[in-house]
Short mmCIF file of C-alpha atoms and ligand atoms in Angstrom, two decimals:
data_model
loop_
_atom_site.label_atom_id
_atom_site.label_comp_id
_atom_site.label_asym_id
_atom_site.label_seq_id
_atom_site.Cartn_x
_atom_site.Cartn_y
_atom_site.Cartn_z
CA MET A 1 17.34 4.20 -18.69
CA ARG A 2 14.49 2.42 -18.25
CA VAL A 3 13.38 2.20 -14.29
CA GLY A 4 10.54 1.61 -12.61
CA ILE A 5 9.42 -1.64 -10.81
CA GLU A 6 10.87 -5.11 -11.12
CA ALA A 7 9.53 -6.92 -8.14
CA ILE A 8 5.85 -6.37 -6.03
CA ALA A 9 4.63 -8.56 -3.88
CA PHE A 10 1.84 -7.55 -0.56
CA HIS A 11 1.78 -9.23 2.84
CA GLY A 12 -1.24 -9.12 5.56
CA PRO A 13 -2.61 -10.37 8.42
CA GLU A 14 -4.00 -14.17 8.78
CA HIS A 15 -7.32 -12.36 10.03
CA TYR A 16 -9.83 -10.75 8.74
CA VAL A 17 -13.50 -9.17 9.63
CA GLU A 18 -16.24 -9.74 7.35
CA LEU A 19 -17.90 -5.77 7.37
CA ALA A 20 -21.59 -7.55 7.01
CA ASP A 21 -20.90 -8.55 10.57
CA LEU A 22 -19.91 -5.16 11.77
CA ALA A 23 -22.87 -3.80 10.54
CA LYS A 24 -24.41 -5.69 11.97
CA ALA A 25 -23.19 -4.91 15.10
CA ARG A 26 -23.08 -1.45 15.06
CA GLY A 27 -26.99 -1.49 13.83
CA VAL A 28 -26.00 -0.37 9.87
CA ASP A 29 -27.81 -1.26 7.08
CA PRO A 30 -25.18 -4.07 5.70
CA ASP A 31 -25.38 -2.49 2.21
CA LYS A 32 -24.09 0.94 3.24
CA TYR A 33 -20.29 -0.78 4.26
CA THR A 34 -20.34 -3.18 0.81
CA LYS A 35 -22.06 -1.06 -1.62
CA GLY A 36 -22.08 2.45 -0.14
CA LEU A 37 -18.14 2.68 0.92
CA GLY A 38 -17.62 -0.67 -1.81
CA GLN A 39 -15.74 -2.79 1.07
CA ILE A 40 -16.21 -6.53 1.61
CA ARG A 41 -14.06 -7.28 4.59
CA MET A 42 -11.14 -5.90 6.71
CA ALA A 43 -8.02 -7.56 7.66
CA VAL A 44 -7.03 -7.20 11.43
CA ALA A 45 -3.81 -7.82 13.05
CA THR A 46 -3.24 -9.45 15.69
CA PRO A 47 -0.50 -8.33 18.30
CA MET A 48 1.97 -10.15 17.12
CA GLU A 49 1.69 -8.52 13.95
CA ASP A 50 2.59 -4.86 13.45
CA THR A 51 4.05 -2.81 10.81
CA VAL A 52 7.43 -4.07 10.60
CA THR A 53 6.10 -7.88 10.57
CA MET A 54 4.62 -7.09 7.76
CA ALA A 55 7.40 -4.98 6.08
CA VAL A 56 9.88 -8.04 6.77
CA ASN A 57 7.57 -10.40 5.87
CA ALA A 58 6.43 -8.22 2.22
CA ALA A 59 10.06 -8.05 2.11
CA ARG A 60 11.06 -11.49 2.23
CA LYS A 61 8.59 -12.61 -0.35
CA VAL A 62 9.27 -9.98 -2.93
CA LEU A 63 12.95 -11.16 -2.58
CA SER A 64 12.54 -14.51 -3.06
CA ASN A 65 10.08 -14.74 -5.53
CA PHE A 66 11.28 -12.89 -7.96
CA ASP A 67 15.06 -14.21 -6.91
CA ILE A 68 16.63 -11.38 -5.78
CA ASP A 69 19.74 -11.36 -4.06
CA PRO A 70 19.81 -8.69 -1.07
CA HIS A 71 23.37 -8.06 -1.13
CA ASP A 72 22.03 -5.93 -4.94
CA ILE A 73 19.63 -3.43 -2.27
CA GLY A 74 21.29 -0.34 -2.00
CA THR A 75 18.56 1.86 -0.56
CA LEU A 76 15.90 0.44 1.70
CA VAL A 77 12.81 3.07 2.61
CA VAL A 78 9.59 1.92 4.51
CA GLY A 79 6.78 4.18 4.11
CA THR A 80 4.39 4.36 7.00
CA GLU A 81 2.25 6.37 8.97
CA SER A 82 1.88 3.68 11.82
CA GLY A 83 5.71 3.11 12.95
CA VAL A 84 6.60 1.43 16.23
CA ASP A 85 8.35 4.67 17.75
CA HIS A 86 8.60 7.55 17.58
CA SER A 87 12.62 7.52 17.00
CA LYS A 88 13.44 4.29 15.34
CA PRO A 89 12.49 3.92 12.23
CA VAL A 90 10.58 0.38 10.76
CA ALA A 91 13.42 0.35 8.25
CA VAL A 92 15.74 -0.50 10.29
CA TYR A 93 14.51 -3.37 11.87
CA VAL A 94 13.59 -4.31 8.36
CA HIS A 95 17.82 -3.86 7.31
CA ASP A 96 18.72 -6.22 10.39
CA ALA A 97 15.97 -9.18 9.61
CA LEU A 98 16.91 -9.21 6.04
CA GLY A 99 20.60 -9.16 6.72
CA LEU A 100 21.33 -6.52 3.87
CA ARG A 101 24.05 -5.13 3.85
CA ALA A 102 26.39 -2.28 6.22
CA ASN A 103 26.37 0.22 3.49
CA CYS A 104 22.62 0.48 2.35
CA HIS A 105 20.64 3.64 2.55
CA THR A 106 18.16 2.93 5.50
CA TYR A 107 15.36 5.02 6.54
CA GLU A 108 11.51 5.33 6.71
CA THR A 109 9.33 8.34 5.68
CA LYS A 110 5.88 9.66 6.43
CA HIS A 111 3.34 12.06 5.42
CA ALA A 112 0.15 9.91 5.45
CA CYS A 113 -0.32 7.69 2.67
CA PHE A 114 1.34 9.47 0.60
CA GLY A 115 5.08 8.22 2.06
CA ALA A 116 6.11 5.27 -0.16
CA MET A 117 4.42 7.01 -3.28
CA ALA A 118 7.57 9.93 -2.36
CA ALA A 119 10.00 6.92 -1.78
CA VAL A 120 9.19 5.42 -4.80
CA PHE A 121 9.89 8.80 -6.11
CA SER A 122 13.13 9.37 -4.85
CA ALA A 123 14.56 5.67 -5.87
CA ASN A 124 13.84 6.41 -9.00
CA ASP A 125 15.93 9.51 -9.43
CA TRP A 126 18.34 8.14 -7.48
CA ILE A 127 18.83 5.38 -10.37
CA SER A 128 17.54 7.25 -13.04
CA CYS A 129 20.80 10.07 -12.31
CA GLY A 130 23.24 7.63 -12.62
CA ARG A 131 24.03 7.06 -8.34
CA ALA A 132 23.12 3.94 -7.65
CA ASP A 133 25.83 1.81 -9.53
CA GLY A 134 23.76 -1.11 -10.39
CA ALA A 135 21.94 -1.43 -6.63
CA LYS A 136 18.64 -1.51 -6.47
CA ALA A 137 15.84 0.09 -3.83
CA LEU A 138 13.43 -2.15 -1.53
CA ILE A 139 10.69 0.52 -0.86
CA ILE A 140 7.91 -0.85 1.95
CA ALA A 141 4.82 0.77 2.09
CA SER A 142 3.46 -0.74 5.37
CA ASP A 143 0.79 0.03 7.71
CA ILE A 144 -2.09 -0.38 9.69
CA ALA A 145 -5.75 1.56 9.56
CA ARG A 146 -7.10 2.27 12.54
CA TYR A 147 -9.86 4.36 13.89
CA PRO A 148 -11.91 4.66 17.22
CA ILE A 149 -14.47 1.89 17.77
CA GLY A 150 -18.02 2.59 16.20
CA ASP A 151 -16.20 5.76 14.22
CA PRO A 152 -17.84 6.13 10.81
CA GLY A 153 -14.29 5.46 9.53
CA GLU A 154 -14.32 1.75 11.27
CA PRO A 155 -15.40 0.07 8.37
CA THR A 156 -12.66 1.50 6.54
CA GLN A 157 -9.54 0.33 8.65
CA GLY A 158 -7.01 -2.49 7.53
CA ALA A 159 -3.63 -3.65 7.76
CA GLY A 160 -0.93 -4.51 5.22
CA ALA A 161 2.34 -4.33 3.38
CA VAL A 162 3.75 -4.10 -0.62
CA ALA A 163 7.04 -4.45 -1.26
CA MET A 164 8.73 -3.55 -4.47
CA VAL A 165 12.05 -3.69 -5.97
CA ILE A 166 12.35 -0.63 -7.86
CA SER A 167 15.66 -1.52 -10.88
CA ASP A 168 16.82 -0.29 -13.53
CA ARG A 169 15.75 -4.06 -14.83
CA PRO A 170 11.97 -2.87 -14.25
CA HIS A 171 10.35 -6.20 -15.30
CA LEU A 172 6.61 -4.72 -14.36
CA LEU A 173 6.85 -1.31 -15.08
CA GLN A 174 8.08 1.54 -15.68
CA PHE A 175 7.88 4.77 -14.68
CA ASP A 176 7.34 7.77 -17.34
CA PRO A 177 10.90 9.81 -17.29
CA GLU A 178 9.41 13.11 -18.23
CA VAL A 179 7.34 13.98 -15.42
CA ARG A 180 4.67 13.78 -12.52
CA GLY A 181 2.56 16.25 -11.19
CA HIS A 182 1.98 17.43 -7.47
CA TYR A 183 -0.11 19.32 -5.02
CA THR A 184 0.53 20.61 -1.60
CA LYS A 185 -1.62 21.92 1.09
CA GLN A 186 -2.08 22.14 4.79
CA VAL A 187 -5.26 21.30 5.53
CA MET A 188 -6.44 19.11 8.63
CA ASP A 189 -8.73 16.15 7.25
CA PHE A 190 -6.87 13.41 8.72
CA TRP A 191 -4.46 13.11 11.68
CA ARG A 192 -2.79 11.18 14.38
CA PRO A 193 -1.41 12.96 16.59
CA LEU A 194 1.64 11.48 18.84
CA TYR A 195 -0.23 10.34 22.15
CA SER A 196 -3.14 8.69 19.85
CA PRO A 197 -3.50 4.95 18.63
CA THR A 198 -6.69 5.81 16.11
CA ALA A 199 -6.75 8.34 13.97
CA PHE A 200 -8.57 11.49 14.03
CA VAL A 201 -10.73 12.28 10.58
CA ASP A 202 -13.03 14.92 9.22
CA GLY A 203 -14.36 11.70 6.92
CA HIS A 204 -16.29 14.29 4.25
CA TYR A 205 -14.19 17.25 4.41
CA SER A 206 -11.14 14.57 3.55
CA ILE A 207 -13.31 13.36 0.70
CA GLY A 208 -13.21 17.16 -1.03
CA CYS A 209 -9.18 17.25 0.35
CA TYR A 210 -8.06 14.35 -2.04
CA LEU A 211 -10.24 15.49 -4.63
CA ASN A 212 -9.47 18.68 -5.14
CA ALA A 213 -5.25 17.30 -4.45
CA LEU A 214 -6.13 14.91 -7.83
CA GLU A 215 -7.19 17.98 -9.52
CA GLY A 216 -3.86 20.02 -8.48
CA ALA A 217 -1.77 16.86 -8.84
CA LEU A 218 -3.28 16.57 -13.01
CA VAL A 219 -3.17 20.45 -13.98
CA ASP A 220 0.70 20.47 -12.37
CA ALA A 221 0.86 17.08 -14.57
CA LEU A 222 -0.36 19.04 -17.66
CA ASP A 223 1.31 22.24 -17.66
CA LYS A 224 4.23 20.43 -16.99
CA ALA A 225 4.53 17.85 -19.68
CA THR A 226 5.63 18.65 -23.03
CA PHE A 227 3.19 16.38 -24.66
CA PRO A 228 -0.09 16.92 -22.28
CA GLU A 229 -1.76 14.85 -24.46
CA ARG A 230 -0.18 12.12 -23.06
CA TYR A 231 -2.32 12.20 -20.53
CA ALA A 232 -5.24 12.16 -22.23
CA MET A 233 -7.77 9.68 -20.90
CA GLU A 234 -8.21 7.61 -23.87
CA ARG A 235 -4.22 6.75 -24.21
CA LEU A 236 -4.59 5.02 -20.39
CA GLN A 237 -5.87 1.60 -20.58
CA ALA A 238 -5.92 1.55 -16.81
CA CYS A 239 -6.22 4.34 -14.01
CA ILE A 240 -5.24 3.67 -10.62
CA TYR A 241 -5.62 5.66 -7.91
CA HIS A 242 -5.55 5.53 -3.84
CA VAL A 243 -7.89 3.17 -2.43
CA PRO A 244 -8.70 3.96 1.20
CA PHE A 245 -12.24 2.46 0.17
CA ALA A 246 -13.27 1.31 -3.19
CA LYS A 247 -15.97 4.04 -3.25
CA MET A 248 -13.34 6.77 -3.29
CA ALA A 249 -12.10 5.55 -6.15
CA ALA A 250 -15.22 5.64 -7.96
CA LYS A 251 -15.34 9.54 -7.05
CA ALA A 252 -11.43 9.73 -8.26
CA HIS A 253 -12.36 9.07 -11.67
CA HIS A 254 -15.25 10.83 -11.93
CA ARG A 255 -13.49 13.94 -10.87
CA HIS A 256 -10.50 12.45 -13.42
CA PHE A 257 -12.67 11.64 -16.18
CA GLU A 258 -14.33 15.44 -15.87
CA ILE A 259 -10.94 17.46 -15.68
CA ASP A 260 -10.30 15.25 -19.19
CA ALA A 261 -13.40 16.18 -20.53
CA GLY A 262 -12.93 19.81 -19.47
CA GLU A 263 -16.34 20.14 -18.00
CA ALA A 264 -18.56 19.22 -14.63
CA ILE A 265 -20.19 15.68 -15.68
CA ASP A 266 -23.39 15.57 -12.97
CA THR A 267 -24.26 12.27 -11.99
CA GLU A 268 -27.90 13.18 -13.55
CA SER A 269 -26.29 14.16 -16.99
CA GLU A 270 -26.09 12.06 -19.73
CA ARG A 271 -22.30 11.82 -20.19
CA TYR A 272 -22.28 10.80 -16.84
CA VAL A 273 -22.75 6.91 -18.31
CA GLU A 274 -19.33 7.73 -19.75
CA VAL A 275 -18.12 7.99 -16.84
CA ARG A 276 -19.66 4.84 -15.42
CA LYS A 277 -18.33 3.21 -18.31
CA ALA A 278 -14.78 4.43 -17.96
CA PHE A 279 -15.02 4.07 -14.32
CA SER A 280 -15.99 0.36 -14.92
CA GLU A 281 -13.38 -0.67 -17.59
CA LYS A 282 -9.92 1.46 -16.32
CA THR A 283 -10.45 1.18 -12.20
CA GLN A 284 -12.86 -0.94 -10.60
CA ARG A 285 -12.11 -3.57 -12.07
CA TRP A 286 -9.14 -3.32 -10.04
CA LEU A 287 -9.97 -2.86 -6.79
CA SER A 288 -11.17 -6.66 -5.68
CA LEU A 289 -8.48 -7.14 -3.41
CA ASN A 290 -8.90 -3.64 -1.76
CA ALA A 291 -12.61 -4.97 -0.87
CA VAL A 292 -11.07 -7.70 0.92
CA VAL A 293 -7.64 -5.96 2.65
CA GLY A 294 -9.03 -2.35 3.52
CA ASN A 295 -7.21 0.89 3.82
CA ILE A 296 -3.75 -0.04 4.13
CA TYR A 297 -2.84 3.67 4.17
CA THR A 298 0.59 3.87 2.26
CA GLY A 299 0.27 0.27 0.28
CA SER A 300 -3.17 0.95 -0.99
CA LEU A 301 -2.48 2.59 -4.44
CA PHE A 302 0.14 -0.58 -5.07
CA LEU A 303 -2.37 -3.08 -3.98
CA SER A 304 -4.98 -1.76 -6.11
CA LEU A 305 -1.48 -2.04 -8.75
CA ILE A 306 -0.82 -5.40 -7.99
CA ASP A 307 -4.49 -6.53 -8.81
CA LEU A 308 -3.93 -4.48 -12.29
CA LEU A 309 -0.71 -6.79 -13.20
CA ARG A 310 -2.21 -10.04 -11.95
CA GLY A 311 -5.32 -9.34 -14.46
CA SER A 312 -4.09 -8.36 -16.92
CA THR A 313 -1.67 -9.19 -20.47
CA SER A 314 1.20 -6.65 -22.13
CA ASP A 315 -1.39 -6.68 -24.98
CA ASP A 316 -4.36 -4.85 -23.13
CA LEU A 317 -2.22 -2.96 -20.65
CA LYS A 318 0.38 -0.15 -22.45
CA GLN A 319 0.10 2.95 -20.11
CA ILE A 320 -1.88 3.70 -17.16
CA SER A 321 -2.05 6.55 -14.16
CA MET A 322 -1.02 6.51 -10.64
CA PHE A 323 -3.04 9.03 -8.29
CA SER A 324 -1.13 9.02 -4.37
CA TYR A 325 -3.06 10.97 -1.90
CA GLY A 326 -1.80 11.49 1.57
CA SER A 327 -3.97 13.55 4.25
CA GLY A 328 -2.56 16.59 5.66
CA CYS A 329 -2.23 16.46 2.37
CA ALA A 330 0.57 15.96 -0.10
CA ALA A 331 -0.41 14.16 -3.71
CA SER A 332 0.85 13.50 -7.14
CA MET A 333 -0.17 12.27 -10.34
CA SER A 334 1.92 10.22 -12.58
CA ILE A 335 2.50 7.82 -15.86
CA ALA A 336 3.67 4.41 -15.52
CA TYR A 337 4.15 2.02 -18.86
CA PRO A 338 3.54 -1.46 -18.10
CA THR A 339 6.51 -3.56 -19.24
CA PRO A 340 6.07 -6.19 -21.99
CA GLY A 341 5.84 -9.70 -20.15
CA PHE A 342 5.25 -8.52 -17.19
CA GLU A 343 2.38 -11.28 -17.30
CA ARG A 344 4.59 -14.10 -16.90
CA PHE A 345 5.48 -12.84 -13.10
CA ARG A 346 1.69 -13.26 -12.29
CA GLN A 347 1.86 -16.15 -9.89
CA ALA A 348 4.62 -14.73 -7.88
CA ILE A 349 2.61 -11.25 -7.35
CA ASP A 350 -0.76 -13.09 -6.58
CA PRO A 351 -1.66 -12.85 -3.07
CA GLU A 352 -5.29 -14.36 -3.63
CA PRO A 353 -4.43 -17.69 -2.43
CA GLU A 354 -3.35 -16.37 0.91
CA LEU A 355 -6.08 -13.92 1.53
CA ASN A 356 -8.57 -16.82 1.07
CA ALA A 357 -6.88 -19.12 4.32
CA ARG A 358 -7.36 -16.04 6.65
CA ARG A 359 -8.98 -16.94 9.53
CA LYS A 360 -12.56 -14.86 9.73
CA LEU A 361 -12.94 -13.06 13.61
CA SER A 362 -16.15 -12.95 15.19
CA ILE A 363 -17.00 -9.09 16.10
CA SER A 364 -15.76 -9.31 20.31
CA GLU A 365 -13.01 -11.39 18.69
CA TYR A 366 -11.93 -8.34 16.85
CA GLU A 367 -12.50 -5.66 19.81
CA ASN A 368 -10.87 -7.63 22.01
CA ILE A 369 -7.85 -7.49 19.55
CA ILE A 370 -8.22 -3.62 19.01
CA TRP A 371 -8.32 -3.25 23.90
CA LEU A 372 -5.28 -5.75 23.74
CA HIS A 373 -3.08 -3.52 20.68
CA ASP A 374 -4.02 -0.70 23.08
CA SER A 375 -2.99 -2.26 26.61
CA LEU A 376 0.32 -4.15 24.87
CA ALA A 377 1.32 -0.52 23.59
CA THR A 378 2.11 0.80 27.32
CA GLY A 379 5.09 -0.90 28.26
CA ASP A 380 6.83 -4.05 29.01
CA THR A 381 4.76 -7.27 28.15
CA GLU A 382 4.02 -10.85 28.47
CA GLU A 383 5.92 -12.33 25.60
CA LEU A 384 3.56 -13.04 23.13
CA ARG A 385 2.57 -17.01 21.53
CA ALA A 386 1.88 -17.41 18.13
CA ASP A 387 -0.36 -20.55 18.77
CA GLU A 388 -2.47 -18.59 20.98
CA TRP A 389 -3.17 -16.33 17.84
CA ASP A 390 -3.14 -18.87 15.37
CA LEU A 391 -0.85 -17.71 13.44
CA HIS A 392 1.79 -19.17 10.74
CA GLY A 393 3.70 -16.59 9.86
CA ASP A 394 7.82 -17.27 10.05
CA PHE A 395 8.50 -13.18 11.40
CA LEU A 396 6.26 -12.12 14.59
CA TYR A 397 6.62 -9.57 17.21
CA LEU A 398 7.00 -11.35 20.27
CA GLY A 399 6.31 -8.07 23.21
CA ASN A 400 9.09 -5.98 24.68
CA HIS A 401 11.25 -6.36 27.35
CA LYS A 402 12.84 -3.43 28.66
CA HIS A 403 11.69 -0.99 26.33
CA ILE A 404 13.11 -3.42 23.13
CA ARG A 405 10.56 -5.14 20.62
CA ARG A 406 11.56 -7.73 20.63
CA TYR A 407 11.06 -10.22 17.27
CA ARG A 408 10.57 -13.77 16.01
CA GLY A 409 12.22 -15.42 12.83
CA LEU A 410 15.15 -12.95 12.48
CA GLU A 411 16.75 -15.27 10.63
CA CYS A 412 16.19 -15.20 6.91
CA GLY A 413 16.53 -18.15 4.99
CA ILE A 414 16.78 -16.20 1.52
CA CYS A 415 19.58 -13.92 3.15
CA GLU A 416 21.37 -16.88 4.57
CA ALA A 417 21.18 -18.97 1.25
CA ARG A 418 22.86 -16.09 -0.68
CA ARG A 419 25.16 -15.59 2.20
CA SER A 420 26.52 -18.42 1.66
CA GLU A 421 26.54 -19.05 -2.12
CA ARG A 422 28.76 -15.99 -1.95
CA LEU A 423 31.34 -17.57 0.54
CA ALA A 424 31.81 -20.63 -1.40
CA ALA A 425 31.44 -18.25 -4.75
CA SER A 426 34.86 -16.26 -3.58
CA GLU A 427 36.78 -19.21 -1.63
CA HIS A 428 36.16 -20.75 -4.93
CA GLN A 429 38.31 -17.71 -6.66
CA HIS A 430 40.78 -17.91 -4.10
N1 CAA B 1 -26.97 1.30 0.96
C1 CAA B 1 -26.34 1.35 -0.17
N2 CAA B 1 -25.47 2.55 0.24
C2 CAA B 1 -25.76 3.55 1.49
C3 CAA B 1 -26.25 3.60 2.96
C4 CAA B 1 -27.13 2.09 1.80
N3 CAA B 1 -27.65 1.87 3.27
N4 CAA B 1 -26.10 4.13 3.20
C5 CAA B 1 -25.63 5.09 2.46
N5 CAA B 1 -24.52 4.98 2.13
C6 CAA B 1 -24.12 5.30 1.83
C7 CAA B 1 -24.32 6.78 0.99
O1 CAA B 1 -25.10 7.46 -0.07
C8 CAA B 1 -22.91 7.26 0.83
O2 CAA B 1 -22.13 6.99 -0.20
P1 CAA B 1 -22.14 8.25 -1.25
O3 CAA B 1 -20.83 9.10 -1.21
O4 CAA B 1 -22.08 7.81 -3.15
O5 CAA B 1 -23.19 9.29 -1.57
C9 CAA B 1 -21.61 5.95 1.32
O6 CAA B 1 -23.01 5.16 1.77
C10 CAA B 1 -21.41 6.38 2.86
O7 CAA B 1 -22.23 6.72 3.21
P2 CAA B 1 -22.47 7.89 4.18
O8 CAA B 1 -21.23 9.60 4.13
O9 CAA B 1 -23.50 8.85 5.59
O10 CAA B 1 -20.90 7.63 5.48
P3 CAA B 1 -20.56 7.72 7.29
O11 CAA B 1 -20.52 9.84 7.11
O12 CAA B 1 -20.96 7.70 7.91
O13 CAA B 1 -18.98 8.26 6.18
C11 CAA B 1 -16.47 8.29 5.18
C12 CAA B 1 -18.03 7.63 5.38
C13 CAA B 1 -16.67 9.67 5.57
C14 CAA B 1 -16.18 7.60 4.41
C15 CAA B 1 -15.97 7.39 7.12
O14 CAA B 1 -15.91 6.08 6.63
C16 CAA B 1 -14.81 8.08 7.18
O15 CAA B 1 -14.41 9.12 7.68
N6 CAA B 1 -13.76 7.24 6.83
C17 CAA B 1 -12.05 7.82 6.69
C18 CAA B 1 -11.39 8.50 6.17
C19 CAA B 1 -11.50 8.86 5.03
O16 CAA B 1 -10.77 7.27 4.17
N7 CAA B 1 -11.08 9.66 3.76
C20 CAA B 1 -11.05 9.05 2.56
C21 CAA B 1 -10.01 10.88 1.81
S1 CAA B 1 -8.52 10.88 2.73
C22 CAA B 1 -8.13 9.75 2.27
O17 CAA B 1 -8.24 9.07 1.49
C23 CAA B 1 -6.80 9.47 3.17
C24 CAA B 1 -6.62 8.22 3.95
O18 CAA B 1 -6.43 7.32 3.38
C25 CAA B 1 -7.25 8.34 5.56
#
């Protein structure tokens, strides 16, 4: 059975910060952020945008842009490391907002940035083993990445959600049914205790953990594969990675290349030219969305995938590798095959027009938003107003009343339309 991604869509906040402005405010050379880290902008969520609103808006886009009936969704999983409640999953808010059927298997997954990839694998296996009975899985990666103001991690913040429909009609991409490599190790590279709104990170150590995990997952895939040559870099037209910041993908590709070549390749060595060439052809081209959105934790690998699919054709894309990393840590290396003809969905998946329409924040506006996020997190609030935040989205967080989160825009046009169609069809039958 062919199983994979039938549909994909991104939704992010309506505001951003220019990293050159942030660098100036922090007394840092802007080149450090833009060239050293490879980041240009970072998306900033206002107090009315949270993990739930981004997940719902991305999910509505994926269902409507690809004309998928919400009634066909039999599994809904939200992968996140910045959920809104210690107990209640983001997924159940999404289930309500989309009007999904009551017997939909709904839950949340967490393993830092690996949570959504874990859910994609589970959905893939659920359908492949024949238990889905024609139903589809809706997997959403939704996160807000936050570090303390002035922290070295601050320029690697971001926010956004990627929603994907996994089914036996993989219009966009099919996963390799045979093998994927895994790696797990207890490390304290990045974590966020329950009491903290911002992450703790041992930045340089985390880079080493990421690269070790890449090696572990790739070696595992090669060991398990009946035909390990299927993983050879020369057969891959694109290699995409978890992208906490664009430069990390360059480091990842360098390590990937070394394992493939079977030798260490120093940046001073002659072969390093080959590493740079492979990086620019197979990875760098697909980092432009990540560079203007920032780290979206669970969704960042899939944002790079969107960039790849919107910018390629079936003629030049046959086989790709996907590396997912979650701090703490867990990782996977897998192979996927873009479906011939996927380019006909380019318009449906391209988020660039919306990203270009975002409003730029000054550094003081951004800092005020961060301050408000923290002050709102402690209890009941006044009702938040979309016009005060210059927001145009349908589904927004309104604040808390009696410790219950309230949202605007619960009625979903596409779900209502489908419900009426079904009702009319069943009345017609009778
Ligand atoms: N012009 C050009 N480049 C410059 C420069 C300048 N003026 N100044 C510095 N640079 C370069 C540096 O040489 C360096 O490049 P290399 O890594 O290629 O040597 C780069 O800019 C960054 O400089 P520093 O290492 O000095 O930066 P830093 O110590 O202030 O912070 C960081 C960098 C550790 C990545 C920090 O941003 C951080 O902690 N980020 C969050 C953690 C993270 O993203 N880790 C990634 C792996 S873990 C993961 O992937 C999970 C996840 O999503 C969090």
